[in-house]
Structure formats: C-alpha cells, structure tokens
Coordinates of C-alpha atoms and ligand atoms in Angstrom, one line a residue:
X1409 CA 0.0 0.0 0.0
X1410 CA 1.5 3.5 -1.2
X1411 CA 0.0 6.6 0.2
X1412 CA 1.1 9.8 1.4
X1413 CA 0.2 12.1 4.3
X1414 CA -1.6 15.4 3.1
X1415 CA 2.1 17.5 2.3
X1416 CA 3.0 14.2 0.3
X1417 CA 6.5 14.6 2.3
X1418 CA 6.5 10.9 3.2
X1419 CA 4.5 7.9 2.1
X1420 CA 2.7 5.4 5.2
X1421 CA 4.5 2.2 5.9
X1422 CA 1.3 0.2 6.4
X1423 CA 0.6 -2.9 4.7
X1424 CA -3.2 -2.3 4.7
X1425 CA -5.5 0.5 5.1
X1426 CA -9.2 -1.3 6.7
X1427 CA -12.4 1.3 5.9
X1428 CA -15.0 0.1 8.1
X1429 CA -18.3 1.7 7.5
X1430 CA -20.2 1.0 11.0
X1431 CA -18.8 1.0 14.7
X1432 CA -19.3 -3.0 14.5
X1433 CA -17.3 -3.4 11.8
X1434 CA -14.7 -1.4 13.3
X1435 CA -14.6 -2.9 16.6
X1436 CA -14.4 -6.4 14.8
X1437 CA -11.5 -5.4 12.6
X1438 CA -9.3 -3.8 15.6
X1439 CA -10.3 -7.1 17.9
X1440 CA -9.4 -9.4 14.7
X1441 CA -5.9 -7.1 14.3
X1442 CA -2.8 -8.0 15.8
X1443 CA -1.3 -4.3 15.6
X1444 CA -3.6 -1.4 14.2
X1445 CA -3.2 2.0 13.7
X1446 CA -5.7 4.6 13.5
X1447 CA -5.5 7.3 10.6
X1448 CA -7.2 10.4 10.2
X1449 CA -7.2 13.4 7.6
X1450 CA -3.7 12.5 7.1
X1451 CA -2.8 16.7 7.8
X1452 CA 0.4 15.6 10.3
X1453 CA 3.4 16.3 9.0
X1454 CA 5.5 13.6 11.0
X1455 CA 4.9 9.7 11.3
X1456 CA 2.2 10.2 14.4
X1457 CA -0.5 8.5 12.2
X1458 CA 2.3 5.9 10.6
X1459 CA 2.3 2.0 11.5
X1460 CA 4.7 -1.2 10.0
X1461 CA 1.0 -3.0 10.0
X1462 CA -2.2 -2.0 9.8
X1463 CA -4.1 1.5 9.7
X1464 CA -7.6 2.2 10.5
X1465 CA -9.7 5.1 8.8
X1466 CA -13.2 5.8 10.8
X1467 CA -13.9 8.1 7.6
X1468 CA -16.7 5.8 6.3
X1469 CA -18.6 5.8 9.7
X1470 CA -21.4 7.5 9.5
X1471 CA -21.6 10.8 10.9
X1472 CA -24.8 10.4 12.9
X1473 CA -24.8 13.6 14.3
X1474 CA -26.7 14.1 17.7
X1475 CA -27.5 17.4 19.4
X1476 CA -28.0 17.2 23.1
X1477 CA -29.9 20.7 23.6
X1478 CA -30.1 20.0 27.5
X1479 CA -26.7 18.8 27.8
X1480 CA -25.3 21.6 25.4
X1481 CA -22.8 19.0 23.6
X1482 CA -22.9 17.5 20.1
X1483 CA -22.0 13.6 19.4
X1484 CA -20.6 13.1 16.0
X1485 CA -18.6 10.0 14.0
X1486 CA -15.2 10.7 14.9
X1487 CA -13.4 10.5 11.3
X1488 CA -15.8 13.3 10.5
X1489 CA -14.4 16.5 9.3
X1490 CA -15.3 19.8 11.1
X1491 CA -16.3 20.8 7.9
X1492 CA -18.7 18.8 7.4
X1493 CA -21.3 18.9 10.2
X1494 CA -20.7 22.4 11.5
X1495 CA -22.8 23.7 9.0
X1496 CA -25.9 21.5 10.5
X1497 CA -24.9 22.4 13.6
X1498 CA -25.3 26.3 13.3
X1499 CA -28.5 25.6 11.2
X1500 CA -29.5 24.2 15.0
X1501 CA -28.4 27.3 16.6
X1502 CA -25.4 25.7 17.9
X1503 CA -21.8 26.6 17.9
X1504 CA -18.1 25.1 18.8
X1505 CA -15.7 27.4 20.6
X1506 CA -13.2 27.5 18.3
X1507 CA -12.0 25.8 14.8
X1508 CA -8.6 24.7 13.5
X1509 CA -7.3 27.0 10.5
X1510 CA -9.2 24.5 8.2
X1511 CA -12.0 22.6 8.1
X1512 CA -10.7 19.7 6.6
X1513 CA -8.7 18.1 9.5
X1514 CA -11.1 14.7 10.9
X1515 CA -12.0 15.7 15.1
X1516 CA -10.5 12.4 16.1
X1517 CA -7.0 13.4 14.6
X1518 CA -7.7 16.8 15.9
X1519 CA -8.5 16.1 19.4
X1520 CA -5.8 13.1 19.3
X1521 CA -2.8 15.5 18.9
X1522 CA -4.3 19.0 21.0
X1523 CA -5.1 20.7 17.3
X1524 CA -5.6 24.7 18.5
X1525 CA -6.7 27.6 16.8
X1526 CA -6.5 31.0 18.7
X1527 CA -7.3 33.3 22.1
X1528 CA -6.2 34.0 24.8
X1529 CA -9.2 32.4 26.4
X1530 CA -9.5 29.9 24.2
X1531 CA -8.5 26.3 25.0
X1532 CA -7.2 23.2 22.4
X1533 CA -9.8 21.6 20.7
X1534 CA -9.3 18.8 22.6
X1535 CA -10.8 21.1 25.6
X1536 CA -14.3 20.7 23.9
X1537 CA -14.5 17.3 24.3
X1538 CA -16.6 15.9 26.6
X1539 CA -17.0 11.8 26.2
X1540 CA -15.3 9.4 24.1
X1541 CA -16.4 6.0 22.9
X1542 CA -13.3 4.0 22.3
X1543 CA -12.9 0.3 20.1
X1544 CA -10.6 -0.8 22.8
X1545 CA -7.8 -3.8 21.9
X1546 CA -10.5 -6.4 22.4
X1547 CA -12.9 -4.7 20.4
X1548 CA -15.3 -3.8 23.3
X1549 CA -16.4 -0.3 23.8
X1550 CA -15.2 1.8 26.6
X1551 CA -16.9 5.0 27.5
X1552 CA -15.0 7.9 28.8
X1553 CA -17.0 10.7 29.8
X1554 CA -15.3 14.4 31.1
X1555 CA -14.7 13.8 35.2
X1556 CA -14.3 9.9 35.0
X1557 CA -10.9 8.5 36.0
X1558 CA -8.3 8.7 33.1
X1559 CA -10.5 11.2 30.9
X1560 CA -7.8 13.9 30.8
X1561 CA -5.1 11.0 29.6
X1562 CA -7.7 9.8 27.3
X1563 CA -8.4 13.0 25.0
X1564 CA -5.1 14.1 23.4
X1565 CA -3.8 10.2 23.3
X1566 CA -1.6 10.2 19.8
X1567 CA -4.0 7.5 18.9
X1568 CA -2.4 4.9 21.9
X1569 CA -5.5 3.8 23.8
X1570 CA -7.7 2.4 21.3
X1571 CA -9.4 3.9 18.2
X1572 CA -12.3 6.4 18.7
X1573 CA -15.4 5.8 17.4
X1574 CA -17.3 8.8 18.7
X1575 CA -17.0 11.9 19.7
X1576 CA -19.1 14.3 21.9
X1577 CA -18.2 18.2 21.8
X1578 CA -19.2 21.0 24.4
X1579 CA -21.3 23.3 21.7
X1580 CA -22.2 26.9 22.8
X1581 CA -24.9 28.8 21.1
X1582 CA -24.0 30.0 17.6
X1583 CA -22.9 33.0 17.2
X1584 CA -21.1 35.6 14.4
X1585 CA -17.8 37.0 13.8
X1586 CA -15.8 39.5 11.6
X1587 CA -12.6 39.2 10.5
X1588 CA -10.5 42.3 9.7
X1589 CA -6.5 42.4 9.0
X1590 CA -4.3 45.1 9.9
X1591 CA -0.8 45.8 8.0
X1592 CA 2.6 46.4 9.1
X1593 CA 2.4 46.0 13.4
X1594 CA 5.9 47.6 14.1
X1595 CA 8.3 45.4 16.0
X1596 CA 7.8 47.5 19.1
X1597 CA 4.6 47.1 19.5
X1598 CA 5.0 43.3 19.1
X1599 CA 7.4 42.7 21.8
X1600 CA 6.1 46.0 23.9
X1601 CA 2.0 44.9 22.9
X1602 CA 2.0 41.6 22.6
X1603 CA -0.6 40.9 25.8
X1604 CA -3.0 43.6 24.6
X1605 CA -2.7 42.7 21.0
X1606 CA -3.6 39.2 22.0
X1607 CA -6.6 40.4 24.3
X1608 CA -7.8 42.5 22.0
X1609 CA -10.7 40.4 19.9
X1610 CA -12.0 37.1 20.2
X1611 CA -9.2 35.4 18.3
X1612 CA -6.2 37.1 17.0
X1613 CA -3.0 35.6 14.5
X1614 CA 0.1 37.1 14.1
X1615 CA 2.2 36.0 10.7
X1616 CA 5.6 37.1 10.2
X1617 CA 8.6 36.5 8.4
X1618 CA 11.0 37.5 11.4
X1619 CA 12.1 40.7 9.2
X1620 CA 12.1 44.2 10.6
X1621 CA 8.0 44.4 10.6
X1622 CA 6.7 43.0 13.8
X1623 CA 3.7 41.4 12.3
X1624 CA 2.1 41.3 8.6
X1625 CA -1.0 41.0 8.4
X1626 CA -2.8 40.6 12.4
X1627 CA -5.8 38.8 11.6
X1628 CA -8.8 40.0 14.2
X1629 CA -11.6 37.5 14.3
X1630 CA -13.7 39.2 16.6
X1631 CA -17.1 38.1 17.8
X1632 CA -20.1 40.1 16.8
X1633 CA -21.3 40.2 20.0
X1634 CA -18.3 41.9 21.4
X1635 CA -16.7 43.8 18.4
X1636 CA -12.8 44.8 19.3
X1637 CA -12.0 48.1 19.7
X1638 CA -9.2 48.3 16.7
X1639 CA -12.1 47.2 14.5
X1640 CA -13.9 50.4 15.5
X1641 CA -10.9 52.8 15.1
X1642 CA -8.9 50.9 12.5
X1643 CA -6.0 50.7 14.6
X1644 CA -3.9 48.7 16.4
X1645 CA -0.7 49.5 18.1
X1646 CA 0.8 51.5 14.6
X1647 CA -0.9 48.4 12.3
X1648 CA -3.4 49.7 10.4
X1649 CA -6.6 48.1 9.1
X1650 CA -6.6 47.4 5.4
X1651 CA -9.9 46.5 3.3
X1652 CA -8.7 43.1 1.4
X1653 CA -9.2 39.6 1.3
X1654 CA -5.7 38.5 1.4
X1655 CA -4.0 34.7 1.7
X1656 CA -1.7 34.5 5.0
X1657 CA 0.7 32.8 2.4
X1658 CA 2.6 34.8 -0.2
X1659 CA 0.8 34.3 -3.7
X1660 CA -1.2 32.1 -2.4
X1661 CA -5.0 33.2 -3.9
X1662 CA -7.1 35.3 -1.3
X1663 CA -10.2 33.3 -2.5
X1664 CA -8.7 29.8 -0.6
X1665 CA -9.5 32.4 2.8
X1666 CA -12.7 32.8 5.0
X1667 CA -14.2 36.2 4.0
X1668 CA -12.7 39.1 5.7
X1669 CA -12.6 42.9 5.5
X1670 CA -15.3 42.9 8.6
X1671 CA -18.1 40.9 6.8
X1672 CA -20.0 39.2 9.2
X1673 CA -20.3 35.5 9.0
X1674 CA -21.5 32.5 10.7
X1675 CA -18.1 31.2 13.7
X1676 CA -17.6 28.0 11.5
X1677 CA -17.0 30.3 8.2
X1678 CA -15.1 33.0 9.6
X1679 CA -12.7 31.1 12.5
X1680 CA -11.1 28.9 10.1
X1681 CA -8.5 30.6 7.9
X1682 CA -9.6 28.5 4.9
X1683 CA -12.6 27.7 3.4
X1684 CA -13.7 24.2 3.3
X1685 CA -14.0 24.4 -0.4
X1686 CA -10.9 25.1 -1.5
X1687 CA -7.2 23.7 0.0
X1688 CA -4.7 26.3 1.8
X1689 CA -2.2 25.5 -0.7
X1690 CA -0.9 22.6 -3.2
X1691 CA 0.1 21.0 0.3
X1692 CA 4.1 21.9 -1.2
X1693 CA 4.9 22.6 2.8
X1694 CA 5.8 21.6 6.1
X1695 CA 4.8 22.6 9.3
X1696 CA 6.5 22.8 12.7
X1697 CA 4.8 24.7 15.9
X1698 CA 6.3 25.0 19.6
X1699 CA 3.6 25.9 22.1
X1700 CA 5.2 28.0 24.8
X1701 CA 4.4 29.3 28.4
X1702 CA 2.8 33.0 27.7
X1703 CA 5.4 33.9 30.6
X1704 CA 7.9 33.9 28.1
X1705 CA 6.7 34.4 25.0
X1706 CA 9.2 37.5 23.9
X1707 CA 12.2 36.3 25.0
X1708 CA 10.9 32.9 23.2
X1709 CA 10.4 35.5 19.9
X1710 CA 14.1 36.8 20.2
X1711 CA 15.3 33.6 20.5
X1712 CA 13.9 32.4 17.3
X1713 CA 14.8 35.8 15.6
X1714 CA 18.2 35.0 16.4
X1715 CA 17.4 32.2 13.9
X1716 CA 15.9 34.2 11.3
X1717 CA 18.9 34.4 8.7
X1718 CA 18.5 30.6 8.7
X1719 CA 15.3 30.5 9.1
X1720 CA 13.9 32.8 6.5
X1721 CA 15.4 31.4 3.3
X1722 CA 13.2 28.4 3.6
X1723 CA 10.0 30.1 5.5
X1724 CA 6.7 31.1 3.7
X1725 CA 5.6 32.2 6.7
X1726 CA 5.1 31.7 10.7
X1727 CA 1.9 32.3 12.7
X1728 CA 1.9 33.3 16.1
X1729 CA -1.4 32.0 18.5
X1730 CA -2.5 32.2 22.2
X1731 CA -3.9 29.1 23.4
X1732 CA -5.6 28.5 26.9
X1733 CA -3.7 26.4 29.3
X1734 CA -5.7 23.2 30.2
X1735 CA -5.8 20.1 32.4
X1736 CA -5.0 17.2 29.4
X1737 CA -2.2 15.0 30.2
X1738 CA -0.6 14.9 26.6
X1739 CA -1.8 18.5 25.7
X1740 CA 1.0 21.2 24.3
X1741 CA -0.5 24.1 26.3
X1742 CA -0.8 21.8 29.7
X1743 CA -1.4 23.6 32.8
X1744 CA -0.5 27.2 31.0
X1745 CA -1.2 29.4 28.9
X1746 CA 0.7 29.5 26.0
X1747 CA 1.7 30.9 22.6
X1748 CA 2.4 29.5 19.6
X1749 CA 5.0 29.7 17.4
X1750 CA 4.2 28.4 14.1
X1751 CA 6.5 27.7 11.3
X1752 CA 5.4 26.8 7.7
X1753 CA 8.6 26.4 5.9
X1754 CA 8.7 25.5 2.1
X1755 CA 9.3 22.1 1.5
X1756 CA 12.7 22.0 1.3
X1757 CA 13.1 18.8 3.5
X1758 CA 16.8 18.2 4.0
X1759 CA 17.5 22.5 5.1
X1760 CA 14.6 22.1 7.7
X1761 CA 15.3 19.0 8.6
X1762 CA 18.7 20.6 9.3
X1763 CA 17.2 23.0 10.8
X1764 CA 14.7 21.6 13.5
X1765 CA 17.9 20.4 16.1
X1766 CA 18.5 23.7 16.4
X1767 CA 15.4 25.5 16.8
X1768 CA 14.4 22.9 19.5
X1769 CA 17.3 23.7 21.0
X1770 CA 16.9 27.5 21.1
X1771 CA 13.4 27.1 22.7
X1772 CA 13.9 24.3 25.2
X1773 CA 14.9 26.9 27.8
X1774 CA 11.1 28.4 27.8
X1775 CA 9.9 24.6 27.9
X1776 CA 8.6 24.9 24.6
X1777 CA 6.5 21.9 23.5
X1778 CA 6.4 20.7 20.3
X1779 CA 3.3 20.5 18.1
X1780 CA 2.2 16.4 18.1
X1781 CA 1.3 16.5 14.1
X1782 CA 3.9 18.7 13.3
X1783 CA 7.7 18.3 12.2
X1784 CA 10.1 18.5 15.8
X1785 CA 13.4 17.1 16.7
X1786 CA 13.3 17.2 20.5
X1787 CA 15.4 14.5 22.9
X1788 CA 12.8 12.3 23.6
X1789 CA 14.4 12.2 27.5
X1790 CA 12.6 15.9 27.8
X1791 CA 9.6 14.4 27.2
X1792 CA 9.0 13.6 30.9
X1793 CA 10.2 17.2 32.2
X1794 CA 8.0 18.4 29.9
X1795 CA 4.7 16.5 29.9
X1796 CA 4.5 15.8 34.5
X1797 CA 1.6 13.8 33.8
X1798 CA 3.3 11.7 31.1
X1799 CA 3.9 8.8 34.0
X1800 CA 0.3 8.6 34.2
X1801 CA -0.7 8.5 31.0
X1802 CA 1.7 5.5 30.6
X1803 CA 0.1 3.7 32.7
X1804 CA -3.1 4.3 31.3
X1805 CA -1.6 2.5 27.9
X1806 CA -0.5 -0.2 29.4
X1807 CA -3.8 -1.0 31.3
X1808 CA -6.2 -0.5 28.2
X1809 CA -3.8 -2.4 25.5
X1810 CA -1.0 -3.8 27.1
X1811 CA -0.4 -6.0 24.4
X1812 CA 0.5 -2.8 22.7
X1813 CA -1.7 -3.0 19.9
X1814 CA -1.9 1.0 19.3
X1815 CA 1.6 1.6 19.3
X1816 CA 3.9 2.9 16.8
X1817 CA 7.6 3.5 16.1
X1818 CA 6.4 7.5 16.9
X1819 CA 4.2 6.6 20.5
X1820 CA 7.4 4.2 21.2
X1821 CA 10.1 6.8 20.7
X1822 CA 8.2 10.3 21.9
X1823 CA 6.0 8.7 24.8
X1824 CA 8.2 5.9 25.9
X1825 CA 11.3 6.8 24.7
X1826 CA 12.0 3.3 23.5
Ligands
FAD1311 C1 -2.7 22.8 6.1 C2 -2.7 22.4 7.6 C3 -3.1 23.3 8.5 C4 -3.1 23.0 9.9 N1 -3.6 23.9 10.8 C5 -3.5 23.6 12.1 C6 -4.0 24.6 13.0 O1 -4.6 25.6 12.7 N2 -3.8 24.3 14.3 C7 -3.2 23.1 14.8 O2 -3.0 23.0 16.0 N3 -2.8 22.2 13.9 C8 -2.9 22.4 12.6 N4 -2.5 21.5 11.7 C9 -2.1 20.2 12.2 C10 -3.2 19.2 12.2 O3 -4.3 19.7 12.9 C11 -2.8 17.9 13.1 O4 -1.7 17.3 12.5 C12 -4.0 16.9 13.2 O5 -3.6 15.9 14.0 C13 -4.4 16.4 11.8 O6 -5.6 15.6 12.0 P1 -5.8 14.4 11.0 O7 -7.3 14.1 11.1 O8 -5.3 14.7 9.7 O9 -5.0 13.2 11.7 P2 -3.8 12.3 11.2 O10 -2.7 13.2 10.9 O11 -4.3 11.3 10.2 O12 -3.5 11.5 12.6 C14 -3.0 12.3 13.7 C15 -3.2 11.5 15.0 O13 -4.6 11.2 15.3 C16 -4.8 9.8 15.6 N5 -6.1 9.5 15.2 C17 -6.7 9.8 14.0 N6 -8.0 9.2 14.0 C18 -8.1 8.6 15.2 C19 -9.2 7.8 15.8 N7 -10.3 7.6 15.2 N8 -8.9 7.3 17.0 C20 -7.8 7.5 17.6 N9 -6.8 8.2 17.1 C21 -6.9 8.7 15.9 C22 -3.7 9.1 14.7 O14 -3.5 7.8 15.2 C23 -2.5 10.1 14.9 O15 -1.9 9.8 16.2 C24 -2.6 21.7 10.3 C25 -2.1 20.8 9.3 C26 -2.2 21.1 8.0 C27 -1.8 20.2 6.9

C-alpha cells in the first residue's frame, strides 16, 4: 500500500488500510488485528499517524450527528471533518468554541494531537470534548466521559489507547464574527503589545517572516457580540486596518481564505483561515509549531529571531497563537497558557530537517513543546520534564492495551522513549 500524508513529504508504511463503515465493523477489525493503527485526515506532518502494520480510517462511519440541547454538547462520527457537520450544527443554533485554520482536518485526529486555533481564552480543541467511545484492543467499547478516571489521559492520546469511534463536543450557542486584518504591526509594538494585541478580539493571528516588521498581516476575528475596539478605530498599536481579502501565504489566492474585510459571518465560516471548499495551498509545505508558556513568549520571539537568517530562506511564513492552558495529560499548552509559534517552511526537506535540532534547541529553555502533528526534533528524555503527567498516562496505555496493539515507532520513541 502506497500513500502519502496530506504534504506528500513521506508515504505510510502500512501494509493495509481497513475502511469500516459501521462502529461494528470497526470494533471487529481492531479485535481481529494483531497491531492497528488509526489514521485520520492525514494533515500531520510527521509519522504520528504511521504503522509497519495495519491502519484504520473511521472516515466511512457514519456521521450520525446528535444534538443534546439540555446537555449543550454535540456527538458526532469521529473520522468526520469539522467541515462537514458544522454547518448542521449552526442551522440548530449551535456553535463550537473555536476551529482549526481548516475545516478539513477529521476531530478524532484533531482532538488526538491537542489541534488549537486562537485566544487567549481559548482552549485546544481537545478542551471541547466531553465523552469518548473508544474500540478498545478487544474490540469492546469503553466510555470515557469528562470527570471519570483517566479522561484527561484519554483525550489528546496520539491515537495509543484504542481507536475512537465517537465523539461528543461542548457546543455553545451559535454566534457571528468578523474578520478584519491590519498591516505592518511595528516590531515594538509586538514585543512591547503583545498581551494587549492578543486580548484584543476574540481570536487574533500574528504571521511574520521574522524581518524588521513585527507582524504582517494581524488577523482579528472578533465576535459580533463583542466587536474589538481596533475594529472600530482601524488601529492597532501602529498596524493599520486594510480592506482586502488576502491569503496569510505569499501568492497564495485570497479566494482559498474565510471572508474578511469585517463581513460578518457565521463562527464556522469565519474562524477557520480557509474555506472548506478550497485547500490552503498545493500542500508543497511543512509545518512545525512550539507551544510556549505565555510567561515567556518575547524572550521565546528573540530567541527564534536570532534564527531568522536561517530561518527565513526556507520560511513562507510563521503564525503566532494564544492558546488557553488546560488540564490534558498529553496537551502542548498543559497547565498554561501558552503561545504559539508556528512555522510553515517550504518544502525543502533536508534544510529544515537541518534546521529543526536547532530550533528545538533555542526554545527548550522556555519549555517549549512541540506541536504532536507537526515536524520537531526534541530529545525524547525531555519528554518527561515536559509533559509531569506523562507517568500517568503511561500507565493508562499499558492498562487499556497492554499487548500494545496501538503503538507505533512514533508513540514508542516520543511517549516511551523506546
Ligand atoms: C494545512 C494544515 C493546516 C493545519 N492547521 C492547524 C492549526 O490551525 N492548528 C493546529 O493545531 N494544527 C494544525 N494542523 C495540524 C493538524 O491539525 C494535526 O496534524 C492533526 O492531528 C491532523 O488531524 P488528522 O485528522 O489529519 O489526523 P492524522 O494526521 O491522520 O493523525 C493524527 C493522530 O490522530 C490519531 N487518530 C486519528 N484518527 C483517530 C481515531 N479515530 N482514533 C484514535 N486516534 C486517531 C492518529 O493515530 C494520529 O496519532 C494543520 C495541518 C495542515 C496540513
């Protein structure tokens, strides 16, 4: 079996790729499979989703989509695409908090990996959930719901516990948003700003080539029911609004984009950077992302500027986020707050590759964690410093498959450093 992750930057290793299209016929397959690997969208950069055996796609399970109006949560197939039931969704009058820069990434390989958009009260995606029904090794079902034992191991779980089935979401109710981009934020105001910049709508992106601008363009996506103040004046610390629809990457067409220049729209068609229609780019990239402690999020920015001549010949462009610290075991922004530093680099594989060592290493004194799905090269002995409940979730593997059915070469090396 030849096939490549979305960037085409390496083909899978598996032998087989098993579709079920019911929950039955998945839990049957995994409880028939000696070593099975679940796959999603196939957006990761790295080998997270990769197996020498077998891989599992929950794709062709229906989506099934259930509303829980009392509850306030949403249950949906998990190998379904945001994209494809948040429209039904807001037709209910129902809302998620917050949505990847594209639609087209599945919620189980989302959620699996702590997939984040932006603000500064905003948590992963993974935050939203709120029960999981698992195809354990045996192929029995296990139930995790938020506030049972284990739950906060079980969400972000790089695929090692079992594959998901379902998925249930916190919703909220729906609401709308404008997105508006200001040019040319001045270095100053970036390393003097930062904070308020990042309070100062909803959700807010920074991209940036690490030049002598700060930041160009700040995207605002601010909710409509609490429009940001640099929406209403048209400034924001020396940035100044501009009326386009422009692509975050250079050349790329403005049309691939959510609608912006302050047109409101519905939360899943404006908080996504890219519309579900259309793909970001020809997927000729690579991504890396270090989620760092808010606490030192400028000194984290100088020490990747000191980078920057090697950095920028093979950057098209990095994005800086806020993400809301949470309680998940495996999560990038556990127990703080954190920014992140994004990196999409062109694909020029064996340069980045050179590369990566020594990023990591110019980050690893904020505690920088690196993104699951993304490309990182960090000593795998860190991963205990940085990850304190790692121990636990450990154990938490080795009780629900201990014949280590779920494992990989990636969950061996990054979570067990084997
Ligand atoms: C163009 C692009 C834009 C991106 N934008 C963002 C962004 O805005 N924010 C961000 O944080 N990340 C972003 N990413 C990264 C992406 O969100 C993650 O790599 C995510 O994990 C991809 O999900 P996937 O469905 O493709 O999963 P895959 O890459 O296929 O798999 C990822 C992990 O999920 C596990 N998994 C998948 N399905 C299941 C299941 N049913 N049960 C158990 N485990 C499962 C796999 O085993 C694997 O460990 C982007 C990636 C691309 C290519």
């Amino acid at each position: 079996m030849t096939s490549k992750n979305w960037a085409g930057n390496f083909s899978y290793s598996a032998t087989r790729l098993l579709e079920p299209t019911s929950v039955d016929e998945l839990r049957e397959m995994v409880a028939a499979t000696p070593r099975i690997r679940a796959l999603g969208s196939r957006h990761s950069f790295n080998r997270i989703a990769d197996t020498t055996a077998v891989q599992v796609s929950t794709a062709g399970i229906p989506l099934d989509i259930e509303i829980d109006e009392a509850g306030r949560t949403v249950t949906v197939g998990a190998g379904a695409r945001y994209g494809e039931f948040v429209r039904q969704l807001d037709r209910a009058g129902w809302a998620l908090h917050n949505l990847a820069s594209l639609p087209h990434i599945s919620v189980a390989g989302a959620i699996a990996t702590g997939t984040h958009g932006s603000g500064d009260r905003n948590g992963c995606l993974s935050t939203e959930v709120a029960g999981l029904e698992i195809v354990a090794a045996d192929g029995g079902i296990l139930t995790v719901r938020r506030g049972d034992p284990g739950f906060a191991g079980a969400v972000v779980s790089l695929g090692a516990l079992g594959v998901v089935a379902r998925v249930t979401l916190d919703i909220e109710p729906a609401f709308e948003v404008r997105q508006d981009l200001f040019a040319n934020l001045p270095l100053t105001s970036l390393t003097d700003h930062f904070d308020e910049i990042t309070a100062s709508a909803y959700s807010v992106s920074l991209f940036t080539t690490w030049g002598e601008v700060g930041a160009d363009p700040v995207w605002i996506k601010s909710r409509m029911d609490a429009p940001a103040a640099a929406v209403v004046s048209g400034k924001l610390f020396g940035a100044s609004r501009v009326p386009v629809q422009r692509s975050p990457l250079a050349g790329a067409p403005a049309v691939n984009t959510t609608v912006q220049d302050g047109i409101p729209g519905a939360w899943w068609d404006r908080l996504p950077h890219f519309k579900l229609e259309f793909t970001p780019s020809n997927g000729e990239e690579l991504q890396t992302e270090y989620l760092v402690p808010r606490r030192h999020a400028i000194d984290a920015f100088e020490a990747v500027r000191a980078l920057a001549p090697r950095i920028r010949p093979h950057l098209l462009v990095s994005e800086l986020r806020t993400v809301a610290g949470d309680d998940l075991w495996l999560s990038p922004s556990h127990s703080e707050d954190c920014v992140g530093i994004h990196f999409t680099w062109q694909q020029h594989i064996p340069e980045v590759t050179a590369l990566l060592p020594d990023l990591d290493a110019a980050l690893a004194p904020f505690g920088a964690r690196p993104h699951w799905g993304k490309l990182f090269e960090t000593d795998p002995a860190r991963m205990p410093r940085l990850y304190p409940r790692l121990a636990d979730f450990r154990e938490l593997a080795e009780r629900l498959d201990p014949g280590h059915k779920f494992r990989n070469e990636f969950v061996d090396r990054w979570l067990f450093g084997a």
